[in-house]
Amino acid sequence: MTPRPGPGTPAAGPGENTLGEHVLGQLRRLGATVGLSEADTALYGEVLLDSLAGAAHRPLSLPPASPTFLSDDHSPVEFSLASTPGADPALRVLVEPGWAHEDMGDSGRAGLEAIRAMAARWGFSTGQLDALADLFFPADARGPLALWYALDLRAGGVPGVKVYLNPSASGEEHAARTVREALRRLGYGEAFAHLPPTAAGYPFLALDLGAWKSPRVKVYVRHPRMSADDACALSRTSEAAPSDIRAFFHAAAGSLAPSGSGGDDTLRLVRRPALTCHSFTGGDSAPSGFTLHIPVRDYVRDDEEALARATALLTRVGIDPTVLTRSLGALTQRPLADGVGLIAYLALVYERGRPPRITAYLSSEAYRVRPPQEQYPRGTWMPAQRTQSVLNPGHQAAGHVSPHTAQKEETWSRTASKS
């Protein structure tokens, strides 16, 4: 059973859709798309609704309960589809359990309660999370988040659990120190030195809890005005080939107009910044994984073009893109050309000893559809430069998008999601 509306939660009227009904319907349809059983999907849906508590019963006719930056329309739920060549795609769901709490201290306590309930259900330890409590849950915790969790939805009803924490909980000026100390406590005393020296912020530190073969600690780094060369330099500790990083960067972000001055004609992400994620396993101070996250929604006109870019990337590495197409249909029936942001991020993921994967982050759009960005003309697909990819030898590189113009920073929203 799901909880009844809590105190202060308005009850939905007859025929009114609630947040819980909206995301549960999406989860059921997505589960069917990726082949999860109805029983597994129902169990994961129950956990999701329980973690949102009374907020799950909030009518969608009301504005969002808080300005969460998990998604552009302030929905507290985001889905993602992780695809690897030769394997079925993995469905994940990202949730802010303390979404309805304005105070970050209360939000953090609600988040910890949700994680401990999962630990009791699935029999995993919260010891690592507990060891960091004073760093990430101070008495005067600051925003923009306290705790998010993600479930890697697996057959059999036992997911992988990830927890995302805010290194700026004690102030952004202390974020680097918080990340360094957290890594030390978790057994990675030398790891901070391997993070990018040009970091412009640390939006998240993440922990794998529960059923993982090689649990990771992950540090996310923000990179304003990133270029393809920058992305290649940041991936040097991974098994990534520069040619593949470069191809992914331009396919995901498009061919942006030069934005520098003084003769600098480098193509850069001048709107919402890219993120990189650096993962550590087994106490090794050197990163065992690298991920490049491109906020594709800020560099396309609409979701029709975002899907075209994602399709090209998946095809390039030998992955069937039809599951992603069906997944978008499971989320919404609106025409893709009528909005932008349903595909929020595209990510290229490397982990030591594993084939690379591509992850598409998908918005719930519970409250609002972001209108198309009319300053971007519709893209024209150009012939590919015919280079061999070490990601998938024998496959030709896919086409890239024709030049777009991106002359100003994103002003529609101050939000930026990430898992």
XYZ file of C-alpha atoms in Angstrom:
419
model
C 0.000 0.000 0.000
C 1.071 3.558 -0.623
C 0.777 6.176 2.116
C -2.185 8.468 2.405
C -1.687 12.190 1.876
C 0.224 13.623 4.805
C -0.626 16.723 6.793
C -0.571 19.773 4.576
C -0.799 17.717 1.353
C -3.865 18.798 -0.648
C -6.084 15.906 -1.664
C -6.721 15.341 -5.360
C -10.227 16.012 -6.559
C -12.311 13.624 -8.671
C -10.586 12.960 -11.967
C -7.436 14.867 -10.976
C -4.129 13.212 -11.764
C -1.511 13.103 -9.007
C 2.263 13.084 -9.156
C 2.313 9.485 -7.984
C -0.147 8.331 -10.618
C 1.799 10.150 -13.322
C 5.226 8.672 -12.533
C 3.834 5.232 -11.680
C 2.140 5.053 -15.079
C 5.392 6.034 -16.762
C 7.318 3.429 -14.764
C 4.877 0.659 -15.702
C 5.072 1.477 -19.395
C 8.867 1.819 -19.323
C 9.184 -1.469 -17.449
C 7.185 -3.228 -20.149
C 9.356 -1.590 -22.817
C 12.607 -2.987 -21.367
C 11.138 -6.373 -20.432
C 10.725 -6.073 -16.653
C 8.021 -8.289 -15.215
C 4.821 -6.708 -13.934
C 5.673 -7.963 -10.430
C 9.109 -6.339 -10.442
C 7.743 -3.078 -11.826
C 4.976 -3.034 -9.228
C 7.492 -3.546 -6.420
C 9.755 -0.760 -7.666
C 6.738 1.503 -8.076
C 5.708 0.849 -4.487
C 9.174 1.784 -3.230
C 9.176 4.958 -5.328
C 5.796 6.103 -4.024
C 6.672 5.210 -0.440
C 9.829 7.327 -0.661
C 7.850 10.356 -1.855
C 5.419 9.827 1.048
C 2.427 12.167 1.034
C 3.877 14.229 -1.806
C 3.006 11.393 -4.190
C -0.650 12.315 -3.695
C -0.185 15.969 -4.598
C -2.420 16.933 -7.565
C -0.597 17.934 -10.718
C -2.960 20.893 -11.011
C -0.904 22.506 -8.238
C 2.593 23.878 -8.898
C 5.585 21.746 -7.880
C 6.063 21.487 -4.125
C 9.629 22.806 -4.389
C 11.982 24.183 -7.056
C 13.999 20.971 -7.262
C 16.709 21.154 -9.876
C 16.496 17.429 -10.565
C 14.517 18.371 -13.685
C 13.706 21.526 -15.618
C 10.005 21.492 -14.696
C 10.817 20.655 -11.039
C 9.499 17.085 -11.190
C 11.251 15.024 -8.471
C 11.622 11.974 -10.733
C 13.826 11.321 -13.777
C 14.319 8.094 -15.738
C 17.361 6.914 -17.672
C 18.162 4.191 -20.154
C 21.710 2.779 -20.134
C 22.625 0.904 -23.310
C 25.628 -1.361 -23.928
C 26.431 -3.223 -27.168
C 25.236 -6.820 -27.045
C 23.123 -6.413 -23.894
C 19.578 -5.421 -22.982
C 19.248 -1.768 -21.910
C 19.043 -1.037 -18.192
C 16.238 1.145 -16.848
C 16.935 3.449 -13.905
C 14.910 5.950 -11.938
C 16.285 8.974 -10.046
C 14.208 10.420 -7.186
C 14.413 13.270 -4.676
C 12.573 11.760 -1.692
C 12.640 14.989 0.346
C 11.213 17.008 -2.556
C 8.280 18.428 -0.607
C 10.464 19.909 2.152
C 11.658 23.476 1.707
C 14.256 23.159 4.462
C 17.347 21.210 3.359
C 17.732 19.685 6.820
C 14.228 18.236 6.660
C 14.809 17.121 3.073
C 17.968 15.295 4.095
C 16.236 13.538 6.974
C 13.440 12.408 4.660
C 16.042 11.131 2.211
C 17.934 9.194 4.870
C 14.691 7.657 6.107
C 13.901 6.479 2.580
C 17.355 4.920 2.138
C 17.194 3.161 5.489
C 13.807 1.718 4.576
C 15.352 0.331 1.382
C 18.292 -1.064 3.357
C 15.875 -2.909 5.633
C 13.892 -4.211 2.652
C 16.884 -5.402 0.609
C 19.389 -6.152 3.373
C 22.263 -3.831 2.568
C 24.448 -1.682 4.823
C 24.284 2.102 5.090
C 27.656 2.226 6.875
C 29.404 4.303 4.205
C 26.557 6.800 4.106
C 26.457 7.012 7.901
C 30.203 7.730 7.984
C 29.623 10.866 5.899
C 26.558 12.198 7.732
C 28.288 15.157 9.405
C 29.774 16.282 6.074
C 26.615 16.158 3.990
C 23.842 16.683 6.553
C 24.972 19.593 8.768
C 22.474 21.318 11.044
C 22.296 24.325 8.719
C 22.373 22.370 5.444
C 22.202 24.499 2.289
C 20.774 23.773 -1.130
C 20.208 22.991 -3.897
C 19.695 19.389 -2.740
C 20.242 17.174 0.264
C 19.911 13.611 -1.070
C 18.783 11.939 -4.266
C 18.669 8.213 -4.881
C 18.656 6.140 -8.041
C 17.490 2.571 -8.521
C 19.017 0.351 -11.184
C 15.865 -1.661 -11.915
C 16.799 -5.325 -12.305
C 14.834 -8.497 -12.849
C 14.097 -10.284 -9.587
C 13.033 -7.290 -7.532
C 16.448 -6.394 -6.034
C 17.878 -3.209 -7.568
C 21.219 -1.528 -7.370
C 20.878 1.547 -5.157
C 22.825 4.786 -5.655
C 22.819 7.783 -3.344
C 23.693 11.296 -4.527
C 24.905 13.852 -1.985
C 25.589 17.591 -2.099
C 29.248 18.573 -1.469
C 28.093 22.189 -0.995
C 25.861 21.363 1.981
C 28.087 23.534 4.197
C 28.616 26.152 1.493
C 29.982 26.047 -2.015
C 33.291 27.428 -0.785
C 33.755 24.220 1.223
C 32.767 21.764 -1.538
C 36.302 20.744 -2.538
C 37.294 20.186 1.086
C 34.144 18.116 1.660
C 34.858 15.919 -1.371
C 38.487 15.403 -0.291
C 37.475 14.419 3.251
C 34.672 12.136 2.052
C 37.077 10.295 -0.248
C 39.546 9.912 2.615
C 36.925 8.433 4.946
C 35.822 6.005 2.259
C 39.352 4.697 1.781
C 40.435 6.796 -1.213
C 42.897 9.116 0.481
C 44.843 9.951 -2.681
C 41.908 10.062 -5.089
C 41.251 13.801 -4.933
C 44.585 14.493 -6.607
C 43.359 12.572 -9.664
C 40.294 14.787 -10.172
C 40.420 17.525 -12.851
C 42.406 20.531 -11.597
C 40.167 22.867 -13.597
C 36.949 21.921 -11.801
C 34.367 24.712 -11.645
C 32.343 22.965 -8.964
C 31.435 19.578 -7.525
C 27.660 19.170 -7.860
C 27.445 15.584 -6.540
C 29.245 12.821 -4.719
C 27.586 9.443 -5.243
C 27.796 6.052 -3.520
C 26.769 2.619 -4.754
C 24.885 0.760 -2.019
C 23.490 -2.745 -2.063
C 23.823 -5.289 -4.872
C 26.835 -4.159 -6.925
C 29.728 -6.379 -8.079
C 32.182 -3.475 -7.761
C 30.648 -0.664 -5.663
C 31.838 2.761 -6.741
C 32.358 6.170 -5.227
C 31.713 8.815 -7.883
C 32.615 12.490 -7.999
C 30.850 14.779 -10.473
C 32.638 17.854 -11.800
C 31.189 20.884 -13.618
C 32.931 22.244 -16.750
C 31.634 25.546 -18.201
C 32.584 26.314 -21.808
C 33.903 22.831 -22.484
C 35.390 22.000 -25.885
C 35.993 18.602 -27.458
C 39.717 19.007 -26.730
C 38.895 19.679 -23.075
C 36.774 16.530 -22.927
C 39.577 14.439 -24.413
C 42.072 15.776 -21.890
C 39.751 14.989 -18.986
C 39.328 11.358 -20.104
C 43.019 10.460 -20.094
C 42.708 8.275 -17.013
C 40.097 6.085 -18.740
C 40.271 3.582 -21.582
C 38.512 6.077 -23.834
C 39.980 6.833 -27.243
C 40.171 10.578 -27.995
C 38.528 10.005 -31.383
C 35.485 8.473 -29.702
C 35.237 11.213 -27.076
C 35.452 13.814 -29.815
C 32.837 12.077 -31.965
C 30.463 11.772 -29.021
C 30.941 15.408 -28.029
C 30.081 16.764 -31.472
C 27.242 14.326 -32.123
C 25.599 15.064 -28.762
C 26.175 18.815 -28.662
C 26.082 19.628 -32.357
C 28.504 21.847 -34.219
C 28.326 25.026 -32.171
C 29.244 28.436 -33.473
C 32.649 29.713 -32.287
C 32.173 31.612 -29.040
C 35.667 32.745 -28.093
C 37.334 36.087 -28.680
C 40.765 37.179 -29.797
C 40.908 34.740 -32.671
C 39.839 31.706 -30.626
C 37.592 29.684 -32.928
C 37.227 26.696 -30.593
C 33.725 25.236 -30.444
C 32.524 25.325 -26.843
C 29.424 24.539 -24.769
C 28.427 28.097 -23.928
C 25.031 27.390 -22.396
C 24.405 24.789 -19.691
C 27.807 23.241 -18.844
C 28.921 19.675 -19.355
C 29.619 17.387 -16.414
C 32.211 14.675 -15.993
C 32.007 11.847 -13.486
C 35.101 10.132 -12.069
C 34.507 6.815 -10.303
C 36.731 4.941 -7.859
C 36.541 1.280 -6.823
C 38.366 -1.110 -4.523
C 40.333 1.542 -2.663
C 42.320 2.419 -5.805
C 43.248 6.112 -5.888
C 43.271 6.204 -9.709
C 39.828 6.525 -11.325
C 38.330 3.278 -12.562
C 35.697 5.025 -14.685
C 34.965 8.193 -16.603
C 31.660 9.618 -17.859
C 31.008 12.623 -20.069
C 27.524 14.143 -19.643
C 26.306 16.512 -22.374
C 23.092 18.522 -21.658
C 21.712 17.876 -25.126
C 18.477 19.740 -24.387
C 20.318 23.068 -24.455
C 21.889 22.484 -27.858
C 18.912 21.361 -29.965
C 15.711 22.956 -31.166
C 13.432 20.138 -29.971
C 13.250 16.512 -28.874
C 12.865 15.275 -32.418
C 16.398 16.460 -33.086
C 17.634 15.202 -29.704
C 16.324 11.737 -30.560
C 18.031 11.898 -33.953
C 21.346 12.652 -32.270
C 20.865 9.872 -29.719
C 19.907 7.439 -32.486
C 23.084 8.269 -34.415
C 25.231 7.734 -31.323
C 23.624 4.415 -30.450
C 23.861 3.184 -34.021
C 27.515 4.182 -34.201
C 28.431 1.770 -31.406
C 26.163 -1.041 -32.590
C 23.187 -0.520 -30.251
C 19.588 -0.846 -31.432
C 17.975 2.596 -30.899
C 14.372 1.408 -31.086
C 14.118 0.804 -27.313
C 14.908 4.469 -26.710
C 12.270 5.516 -29.236
C 9.680 3.286 -27.561
C 10.720 4.603 -24.149
C 9.930 8.176 -25.189
C 6.493 6.960 -26.262
C 6.070 5.384 -22.815
C 6.694 8.761 -21.190
C 4.508 11.016 -23.327
C 2.249 11.060 -26.357
C 3.134 14.617 -27.356
C 4.889 15.172 -30.706
C 8.622 15.354 -30.114
C 8.858 18.535 -32.175
C 6.511 20.302 -29.724
C 9.016 20.554 -26.880
C 12.600 20.147 -25.752
C 14.025 18.452 -22.673
C 12.366 15.040 -22.760
C 15.910 13.834 -23.469
C 17.822 15.888 -20.918
C 21.365 14.510 -21.090
C 23.327 12.068 -23.207
C 26.296 10.420 -21.521
C 29.226 8.304 -22.668
C 30.335 5.959 -19.887
C 33.622 4.089 -19.489
C 34.322 1.651 -16.669
C 37.484 -0.388 -16.365
C 37.126 -3.848 -17.888
C 33.648 -3.204 -19.291
C 32.412 -2.175 -22.716
C 31.449 1.497 -23.013
C 27.800 2.441 -22.786
C 25.576 5.338 -23.731
C 22.974 6.609 -21.290
C 19.986 8.798 -22.160
C 18.401 10.712 -19.256
C 14.648 11.108 -19.722
C 12.433 13.722 -18.079
C 9.089 12.914 -16.506
C 7.552 16.262 -17.603
C 4.966 16.016 -14.841
C 4.429 19.785 -14.677
C 5.575 21.477 -17.832
C 6.835 20.904 -21.353
C 9.670 23.242 -22.207
C 8.909 24.913 -25.575
C 11.195 24.396 -28.579
C 14.200 26.694 -28.847
C 13.328 28.644 -31.943
C 16.780 30.263 -32.145
C 18.038 26.876 -33.334
C 17.064 26.101 -36.943
C 16.152 22.537 -37.675
C 19.314 20.498 -38.225
C 20.356 19.033 -41.521
C 22.205 15.747 -41.243
C 25.545 15.741 -43.041
C 27.635 12.831 -44.357
C 29.899 11.321 -41.735
C 33.630 11.608 -41.671
C 34.566 8.012 -42.298
C 36.743 7.043 -39.379
C 36.922 3.705 -37.614
C 35.674 3.671 -34.026
C 37.534 1.714 -31.383
C 34.229 1.542 -29.557
C 32.952 -0.776 -32.256
C 35.557 -1.650 -34.896
C 34.047 -2.109 -38.310
C 31.286 0.457 -37.833
C 31.523 3.747 -39.656
C 31.169 6.964 -37.689
C 27.639 8.319 -37.813
C 26.667 11.706 -39.224
C 26.823 14.865 -37.218
C 24.471 17.784 -36.988
C 24.911 20.837 -39.167
C 26.060 24.064 -37.488
C 23.778 25.768 -34.982
C 24.078 29.097 -33.257
C 24.448 29.301 -29.470
C 25.377 32.857 -28.601
C 23.897 33.295 -25.138
C 23.555 31.445 -21.871
C 20.434 29.449 -21.035
C 17.865 31.705 -19.366
C 14.680 29.568 -19.358
C 15.472 27.936 -16.035
C 18.182 27.771 -13.425
C 17.808 24.005 -13.263
C 20.147 21.284 -14.488
C 19.516 17.621 -13.845
C 22.085 14.901 -13.527
C 22.442 11.087 -12.599
